[in-house]
Amino acid sequence: MHSGIFCVIFALVLLFAAASSAATPSGDPIKIGYLATLTGDGATWGQHERDGALLAIKELNEAGGVLGRPLELVYYDVRGRQEDAIQAARRLIHEDKVVAIGGTNYSGLNIAIASVVNSGEVPQIGTASTNPAVTVDPKTNTVRPYTFRLCYTDPYQGKVMADYLVNKLGVKSTAVITDIGSDYS
């Protein structure tokens, strides 16, 4: 139910942002959370994602905000670590009171925070999280109702690549090396 409401609100945000006048937004800001790896391995990627989110919010606010209210990005550096991502997700939900969370770009981090965002009923959209377990709990095979992704899953990408190799390039055999103990392999 709440994920449907989030989708409607997101669509309205885009609609009102496009149609609103350039009046200065006023009132309490609508807080959106963002989890990014800003230091350590993957920092460049996380910094670019954060900067893109800040730019989008700046442009929306310059166009009048959402429903006349300004947007505010509340972001935390999760350093590519599950413990930091879990702690930051809890803080965004319980202390900062965000309406949604963007990031991270790591499957393992999104899997780690899935129970936090789902129990807090706050939608979270991972940016480049291809592991199917990001959105579907592998133990129960149930959809995680508040966890979303912006990209295709690994199995889908594998199928498309295999189809291309066989049907376009005529490849007869291939091999895949994977580490079943890694969320990123």
Backbone as JSON, one array per atom type, in Angstrom:
{
  "sequence": "MHSGIFCVIFALVLLFAAASSAATPSGDPIKIGYLATLTGDGATWGQHERDGALLAIKELNEAGGVLGRPLELVYYDVRGRQEDAIQAARRLIHEDKVVAIGGTNYSGLNIAIASVVNSGEVPQIGTASTNPAVTVDPKTNTVRPYTFRLCYTDPYQGKVMADYLVNKLGVKSTAVITDIGSDYS",
  "N": [[0.82, -1.19, 0.0], [1.86, 1.3, 0.93], [4.02, 1.58, -0.82], [2.74, 1.97, -3.23], [1.54, 4.41, -2.72], [3.86, 5.94, -2.47], [4.8, 5.85, -5.12], [2.76, 7.26, -6.43], [3.01, 9.75, -5.16], [5.61, 10.38, -5.98], [5.23, 10.61, -8.75], [3.5, 12.79, -8.74], [5.21, 14.69, -7.66], [7.02, 15.04, -9.79], [5.22, 15.98, -11.74], [4.13, 18.35, -10.57], [6.51, 19.73, -10.21], [7.31, 20.2, -12.81], [5.21, 21.77, -13.69], [5.01, 23.88, -11.96], [5.31, 27.32, -10.93], [8.08, 29.62, -10.91], [8.18, 30.44, -8.32], [9.47, 31.15, -5.09], [9.97, 28.43, -3.0], [8.28, 27.7, 0.09], [7.78, 27.11, 3.62], [7.94, 24.11, 5.66], [10.64, 21.98, 4.8], [10.55, 19.21, 2.51], [11.95, 16.28, 3.3], [14.4, 14.27, 1.86], [16.22, 11.34, 1.95], [19.63, 10.23, 1.45], [21.92, 7.71, 0.77], [25.28, 7.2, 0.43], [28.47, 6.08, -0.77], [30.93, 7.93, 0.15], [33.52, 8.12, 0.92], [36.49, 6.09, 0.86], [36.63, 2.88, -0.9], [34.97, 3.12, -3.96], [34.22, 5.74, -3.67], [34.29, 7.8, -5.6], [32.16, 7.18, -7.3], [29.98, 7.31, -5.49], [30.18, 10.01, -4.7], [29.57, 11.33, -7.09], [26.93, 10.48, -7.47], [25.68, 11.62, -5.21], [26.16, 14.34, -5.76], [24.67, 14.61, -8.11], [22.09, 14.19, -7.11], [21.89, 16.4, -5.4], [22.0, 18.46, -7.3], [19.64, 17.95, -8.77], [17.72, 18.46, -6.8], [18.25, 21.15, -6.3], [17.49, 22.27, -8.78], [14.76, 21.58, -8.81], [13.86, 23.02, -6.57], [14.43, 25.62, -7.44], [12.52, 25.79, -9.37], [10.25, 26.13, -7.94], [9.84, 24.24, -6.0], [8.16, 21.46, -4.43], [4.8, 21.14, -4.42], [4.84, 23.71, -3.53], [6.63, 23.63, -1.47], [10.01, 23.48, -0.26], [12.55, 21.12, -1.21], [14.76, 19.01, 0.6], [17.9, 17.54, 0.79], [19.12, 15.0, 2.74], [22.0, 13.53, 3.53], [24.26, 10.76, 4.01], [27.52, 9.44, 4.54], [28.27, 6.2, 3.84], [30.5, 4.73, 3.58], [30.83, 2.42, 2.1], [30.22, 0.28, 3.69], [28.36, -2.21, 5.39], [27.48, -1.98, 8.09], [27.59, 0.78, 8.53], [25.76, 1.65, 6.62], [23.35, 0.53, 7.56], [23.1, 1.83, 10.06], [22.95, 4.51, 9.18], [20.61, 4.43, 7.6], [18.69, 3.89, 9.56], [18.95, 6.24, 11.05], [18.16, 8.19, 9.15], [15.45, 7.49, 8.84], [14.31, 7.44, 11.49], [15.3, 9.67, 12.94], [15.81, 11.87, 11.17], [13.5, 11.82, 9.72], [12.82, 11.31, 6.96], [11.06, 11.16, 3.78], [11.61, 9.4, 1.8], [14.31, 7.33, 0.55], [17.29, 7.52, -1.28], [19.86, 5.69, -3.05], [21.81, 2.93, -1.89], [24.61, 2.36, -4.13], [25.51, -0.2, -4.02], [24.83, -3.62, -4.04], [25.05, -5.33, -1.77], [24.9, -3.53, 0.36], [22.32, -2.5, 0.05], [20.82, -4.81, 0.4], [21.43, -5.26, 3.06], [20.17, -3.08, 4.34], [17.53, -3.47, 3.8], [15.64, -4.65, 5.6], [15.46, -2.63, 7.47], [14.39, -0.37, 6.07], [12.01, -1.46, 5.17], [10.68, -2.2, 7.56], [10.45, 0.33, 8.63], [8.8, 1.44, 6.81], [9.53, 3.17, 4.7], [10.15, 4.15, 1.49], [12.87, 3.02, -0.52], [15.32, 3.5, -2.96], [17.63, 1.8, -4.71], [20.55, 2.48, -6.61], [22.37, 1.15, -8.44], [22.07, -1.55, -7.98], [22.21, -4.76, -8.59], [21.76, -7.36, -7.69], [19.31, -9.85, -7.23], [18.3, -10.23, -4.64], [18.05, -7.77, -3.51], [15.49, -6.72, -3.89], [13.8, -8.88, -3.53], [13.26, -11.15, -0.99], [15.42, -13.75, -0.52], [15.13, -15.93, 1.18], [12.44, -16.19, 1.83], [11.2, -15.76, -0.52], [9.64, -13.54, -1.0], [8.46, -10.34, -2.04], [10.17, -7.37, -1.29], [8.52, -4.78, -0.01], [9.16, -2.02, 0.15], [11.51, -1.55, -1.11], [13.39, -0.73, -3.89], [14.85, -0.64, -7.23], [16.98, 0.91, -9.74], [17.94, -0.35, -11.93], [18.56, -3.22, -14.09], [18.27, -6.68, -13.05], [20.84, -9.09, -12.15], [20.32, -11.77, -13.24], [18.62, -11.14, -15.42], [20.27, -9.47, -16.97], [22.27, -11.31, -17.58], [20.87, -13.14, -19.18], [20.2, -11.53, -21.39], [22.77, -10.89, -22.32], [23.72, -13.47, -22.96], [21.91, -14.19, -24.98], [22.6, -12.29, -26.93], [25.29, -13.01, -27.43], [24.98, -15.63, -28.48], [23.01, -15.41, -30.56], [23.67, -13.12, -32.07], [26.46, -12.94, -32.28], [27.23, -15.53, -32.69], [28.5, -17.22, -30.88], [29.47, -20.29, -29.45], [30.05, -21.46, -26.96], [30.52, -20.49, -23.54], [31.93, -19.25, -20.46], [31.35, -18.61, -17.02], [32.67, -17.05, -14.25], [32.21, -17.0, -10.88], [31.8, -15.79, -7.52], [30.2, -17.28, -5.07], [29.95, -16.45, -2.52], [29.9, -13.73, -2.44], [28.11, -10.68, -2.59], [28.49, -9.14, -4.76], [29.4, -10.51, -6.92]],
  "CA": [[0.0, 0.0, 0.0], [2.69, 2.49, 1.03], [4.85, 1.72, -2.02], [1.87, 2.57, -4.23], [1.41, 5.82, -2.36], [5.13, 6.57, -2.82], [4.84, 6.02, -6.58], [1.84, 8.35, -6.77], [3.64, 10.99, -4.69], [6.75, 10.65, -6.85], [4.68, 11.1, -10.02], [2.99, 14.14, -8.48], [6.39, 15.54, -7.52], [7.49, 15.37, -11.13], [4.2, 16.77, -12.41], [4.09, 19.68, -9.99], [7.79, 20.39, -10.45], [7.32, 20.66, -14.19], [4.14, 22.74, -13.93], [4.99, 24.95, -10.98], [5.96, 28.57, -11.3], [9.4, 29.74, -10.31], [8.05, 31.07, -7.01], [10.35, 30.59, -4.07], [9.23, 27.53, -2.12], [8.27, 28.09, 1.5], [7.26, 26.09, 4.52], [8.88, 23.07, 6.07], [11.14, 21.22, 3.66], [10.3, 17.78, 2.36], [13.28, 15.69, 3.43], [14.7, 13.04, 1.13], [17.49, 10.82, 2.41], [20.5, 9.63, 0.45], [23.05, 6.94, 1.3], [26.31, 7.11, -0.61], [29.85, 5.83, -0.38], [31.61, 9.19, -0.14], [34.93, 7.9, 1.21], [36.87, 4.69, 0.69], [36.4, 2.29, -2.22], [33.7, 3.52, -4.55], [33.9, 7.12, -3.3], [34.03, 8.62, -6.78], [30.8, 6.88, -7.73], [29.06, 7.86, -4.5], [30.22, 11.47, -4.74], [28.83, 11.76, -8.28], [25.51, 10.27, -7.21], [25.24, 12.66, -4.27], [26.15, 15.62, -6.47], [23.52, 14.59, -9.02], [20.88, 14.37, -6.3], [21.87, 17.8, -4.96], [21.67, 19.28, -8.47], [18.21, 17.76, -9.07], [16.94, 19.17, -5.77], [18.44, 22.58, -6.56], [16.65, 22.63, -9.92], [13.35, 21.51, -8.4], [13.59, 24.15, -5.68], [14.4, 26.84, -8.26], [11.27, 25.76, -10.13], [9.13, 26.31, -7.03], [9.74, 23.15, -5.04], [7.1, 20.48, -4.61], [3.61, 21.63, -3.72], [5.22, 24.97, -2.91], [7.57, 23.4, -0.37], [11.35, 23.13, -0.72], [13.09, 19.79, -0.95], [16.04, 19.02, 1.3], [18.59, 16.26, 0.75], [19.87, 14.64, 3.94], [22.82, 12.41, 3.08], [25.29, 10.24, 4.9], [28.58, 8.61, 3.98], [28.21, 4.85, 4.4], [31.85, 4.19, 3.41], [30.8, 1.09, 1.48], [30.17, -0.71, 4.78], [27.0, -2.56, 5.77], [27.14, -1.44, 9.41], [27.36, 2.21, 8.37], [24.52, 1.82, 5.86], [22.24, 0.22, 8.47], [23.0, 2.92, 11.03], [22.5, 5.72, 8.48], [19.2, 4.24, 7.22], [17.9, 4.08, 10.79], [18.98, 7.67, 11.39], [17.31, 8.91, 8.19], [14.04, 7.18, 9.08], [13.83, 7.72, 12.84], [15.7, 10.99, 13.43], [15.64, 12.9, 10.14], [12.11, 11.72, 9.26], [12.75, 11.46, 5.51], [9.91, 10.5, 3.15], [12.15, 8.38, 0.9], [15.77, 7.23, 0.59], [17.98, 7.13, -2.49], [21.12, 5.01, -2.81], [23.2, 3.02, -2.32], [24.89, 1.71, -5.41], [26.05, -1.53, -3.75], [23.8, -4.61, -3.72], [25.2, -5.81, -0.41], [24.41, -2.51, 1.29], [20.86, -2.43, -0.07], [20.29, -6.02, 1.05], [21.59, -5.07, 4.51], [19.22, -2.1, 4.89], [16.16, -3.8, 3.38], [14.75, -4.85, 6.74], [15.29, -1.33, 8.13], [13.46, 0.48, 5.32], [10.7, -2.12, 5.11], [10.01, -2.07, 8.86], [10.15, 1.75, 8.8], [7.84, 1.8, 5.75], [10.06, 4.29, 3.93], [10.66, 3.64, 0.22], [14.3, 3.19, -0.79], [15.63, 3.15, -4.34], [19.04, 1.56, -4.97], [20.89, 2.99, -7.94], [23.01, 0.18, -9.33], [22.05, -2.79, -7.2], [21.72, -5.76, -9.54], [21.45, -8.63, -7.04], [17.86, -10.01, -7.04], [17.95, -10.18, -3.22], [17.76, -6.39, -3.12], [14.04, -6.48, -3.9], [13.07, -10.11, -3.18], [13.94, -11.88, 0.08], [15.69, -15.09, -1.04], [14.73, -16.96, 2.15], [10.98, -16.36, 1.82], [10.77, -15.49, -1.9], [8.64, -12.48, -0.98], [8.92, -9.03, -2.48], [10.39, -6.37, -0.25], [7.59, -3.78, -0.52], [9.65, -0.64, 0.16], [12.85, -1.55, -1.68], [13.34, -0.67, -5.35], [16.14, -0.46, -7.91], [16.92, 1.64, -11.0], [18.64, -1.09, -12.98], [18.16, -4.61, -14.29], [18.89, -7.67, -12.16], [21.89, -9.91, -12.74], [19.81, -12.83, -14.13], [18.11, -10.55, -16.66], [21.42, -9.04, -17.76], [22.93, -12.51, -18.09], [20.05, -13.67, -20.27], [20.36, -10.64, -22.55], [24.13, -11.08, -22.84], [23.79, -14.79, -23.59], [21.16, -14.11, -26.23], [23.42, -11.53, -27.87], [26.45, -13.82, -27.8], [24.57, -16.77, -29.3], [22.22, -15.06, -31.74], [24.28, -12.05, -32.87], [27.88, -13.19, -32.51], [27.44, -16.93, -33.04], [29.33, -17.9, -29.89], [28.94, -21.63, -29.14], [30.18, -21.78, -25.53], [31.11, -19.45, -22.7], [32.09, -19.62, -19.06], [31.15, -17.53, -16.06], [33.34, -17.3, -12.99], [31.5, -16.23, -9.85], [32.07, -16.09, -6.12], [28.87, -17.38, -4.48], [29.98, -15.83, -1.21], [29.94, -12.28, -2.58], [26.91, -10.03, -3.13], [28.87, -8.36, -5.93], [29.95, -11.38, -7.96]],
  "C": [[0.87, 1.26, 0.0], [3.57, 2.67, -0.2], [4.03, 2.31, -3.15], [1.69, 4.05, -3.98], [2.69, 6.56, -2.73], [5.2, 6.83, -4.32], [3.94, 7.16, -7.03], [2.45, 9.69, -6.36], [4.81, 11.36, -5.59], [6.28, 11.2, -8.19], [4.15, 12.52, -9.86], [4.14, 15.13, -8.32], [6.88, 15.98, -8.89], [6.5, 16.28, -11.86], [4.18, 18.2, -11.89], [5.4, 20.44, -10.21], [7.83, 20.95, -11.86], [6.32, 21.79, -14.41], [4.19, 23.94, -12.99], [5.68, 26.19, -11.5], [7.31, 28.61, -10.59], [9.34, 30.46, -8.96], [8.98, 30.38, -6.02], [9.53, 29.68, -3.15], [9.31, 28.0, -0.67], [7.67, 26.97, 2.33], [8.34, 25.1, 4.89], [9.35, 22.28, 4.86], [10.66, 19.77, 3.69], [11.67, 17.12, 2.33], [13.36, 14.36, 2.68], [16.09, 12.6, 1.57], [18.32, 10.27, 1.25], [21.67, 8.95, 1.16], [24.06, 6.76, 0.19], [27.66, 6.77, 0.01], [30.65, 7.05, -0.8], [33.1, 9.13, 0.15], [35.23, 6.41, 1.04], [36.63, 4.21, -0.73], [35.03, 2.71, -2.73], [33.33, 4.96, -4.28], [33.57, 7.98, -4.52], [32.6, 8.43, -7.25], [29.79, 7.51, -6.78], [29.01, 9.37, -4.5], [29.44, 12.0, -5.94], [27.33, 11.58, -8.09], [24.96, 11.35, -6.28], [25.14, 14.02, -4.97], [24.99, 15.72, -7.45], [22.22, 14.81, -8.28], [20.77, 15.82, -5.82], [21.49, 18.73, -6.11], [20.18, 19.17, -8.8], [17.35, 18.52, -8.06], [17.07, 20.68, -5.95], [17.53, 23.04, -7.69], [15.17, 22.59, -9.56], [12.98, 22.68, -7.49], [13.54, 25.47, -6.45], [13.13, 26.93, -9.09], [10.04, 25.87, -9.22], [8.96, 25.21, -6.0], [8.65, 22.16, -5.4], [5.92, 20.91, -3.76], [3.92, 22.91, -2.95], [6.21, 24.85, -1.77], [8.95, 23.06, -0.94], [11.68, 21.67, -0.41], [14.43, 19.95, -0.25], [16.64, 17.62, 1.23], [19.39, 16.08, 2.04], [20.68, 13.41, 3.56], [23.89, 12.04, 4.09], [26.28, 9.39, 4.11], [28.53, 7.24, 4.64], [29.52, 4.08, 4.2], [31.91, 2.81, 2.77], [30.67, -0.03, 2.48], [28.72, -0.94, 5.22], [26.59, -1.94, 7.11], [26.81, 0.04, 9.32], [26.05, 2.47, 7.63], [23.3, 1.57, 6.74], [22.02, 1.36, 9.45], [22.46, 4.19, 10.37], [21.04, 5.61, 8.06], [18.3, 4.44, 8.44], [17.82, 5.56, 11.16], [18.08, 8.47, 10.45], [15.83, 8.71, 8.5], [13.57, 7.72, 10.43], [14.17, 9.11, 13.36], [15.41, 12.09, 12.42], [14.23, 12.92, 9.56], [11.98, 11.98, 7.76], [11.53, 10.72, 4.96], [10.34, 9.39, 2.2], [13.67, 8.42, 1.0], [16.27, 6.81, -0.78], [19.3, 6.48, -2.13], [20.88, 3.72, -2.03], [23.36, 2.38, -3.69], [25.49, 0.32, -5.23], [24.91, -2.48, -3.39], [23.86, -5.03, -2.27], [24.7, -4.82, 0.62], [22.89, -2.41, 1.24], [20.2, -3.66, 0.55], [20.34, -5.84, 2.57], [20.56, -4.11, 5.09], [17.77, -2.42, 4.56], [15.22, -3.96, 4.56], [14.48, -3.54, 7.47], [14.25, -0.49, 7.39], [12.07, -0.15, 5.25], [9.97, -2.03, 6.44], [9.65, -0.61, 9.14], [9.15, 2.28, 7.79], [8.24, 3.07, 5.01], [10.64, 3.73, 2.64], [12.14, 3.98, 0.03], [14.56, 2.7, -2.2], [17.14, 3.02, -4.49], [19.37, 1.94, -6.4], [21.45, 1.95, -8.89], [23.1, -1.18, -8.66], [21.4, -3.9, -8.01], [21.35, -7.1, -8.93], [19.94, -8.75, -6.82], [17.41, -9.9, -5.59], [17.71, -8.76, -2.71], [16.26, -6.18, -2.97], [13.2, -7.7, -3.55], [13.89, -10.86, -2.13], [14.17, -13.31, -0.39], [15.26, -16.21, -0.1], [13.23, -17.24, 2.08], [10.38, -16.21, 0.42], [9.63, -14.47, -1.94], [9.27, -11.16, -1.39], [9.1, -8.12, -1.28], [9.61, -5.11, -0.68], [8.09, -2.34, -0.56], [11.03, -0.51, -0.48], [12.76, -1.68, -3.2], [14.74, -0.51, -5.92], [15.91, 0.32, -9.2], [17.5, 0.86, -12.17], [18.1, -2.51, -13.08], [18.87, -5.53, -13.3], [19.97, -8.45, -12.91], [21.35, -11.0, -13.66], [19.29, -12.28, -15.46], [19.28, -10.13, -17.56], [22.15, -10.23, -18.37], [22.19, -13.11, -19.27], [20.22, -12.84, -21.54], [21.75, -10.81, -23.16], [24.27, -12.42, -23.55], [23.07, -14.8, -24.93], [21.97, -13.38, -27.3], [24.61, -12.36, -28.35], [26.08, -14.94, -28.76], [23.96, -16.32, -30.62], [22.83, -13.98, -32.61], [25.74, -12.34, -33.22], [28.2, -14.63, -32.86], [28.33, -17.69, -32.09], [28.67, -19.22, -29.51], [29.04, -21.99, -27.66], [30.86, -20.62, -24.81], [31.31, -20.02, -21.3], [31.86, -18.39, -18.2], [31.84, -17.94, -14.77], [32.67, -16.4, -11.96], [31.93, -16.68, -8.47], [30.72, -16.11, -5.41], [28.81, -16.77, -3.08], [29.97, -14.31, -1.24], [28.64, -11.75, -3.17], [27.22, -9.32, -4.44], [29.39, -9.21, -7.07], [28.85, -11.95, -8.83]]
}
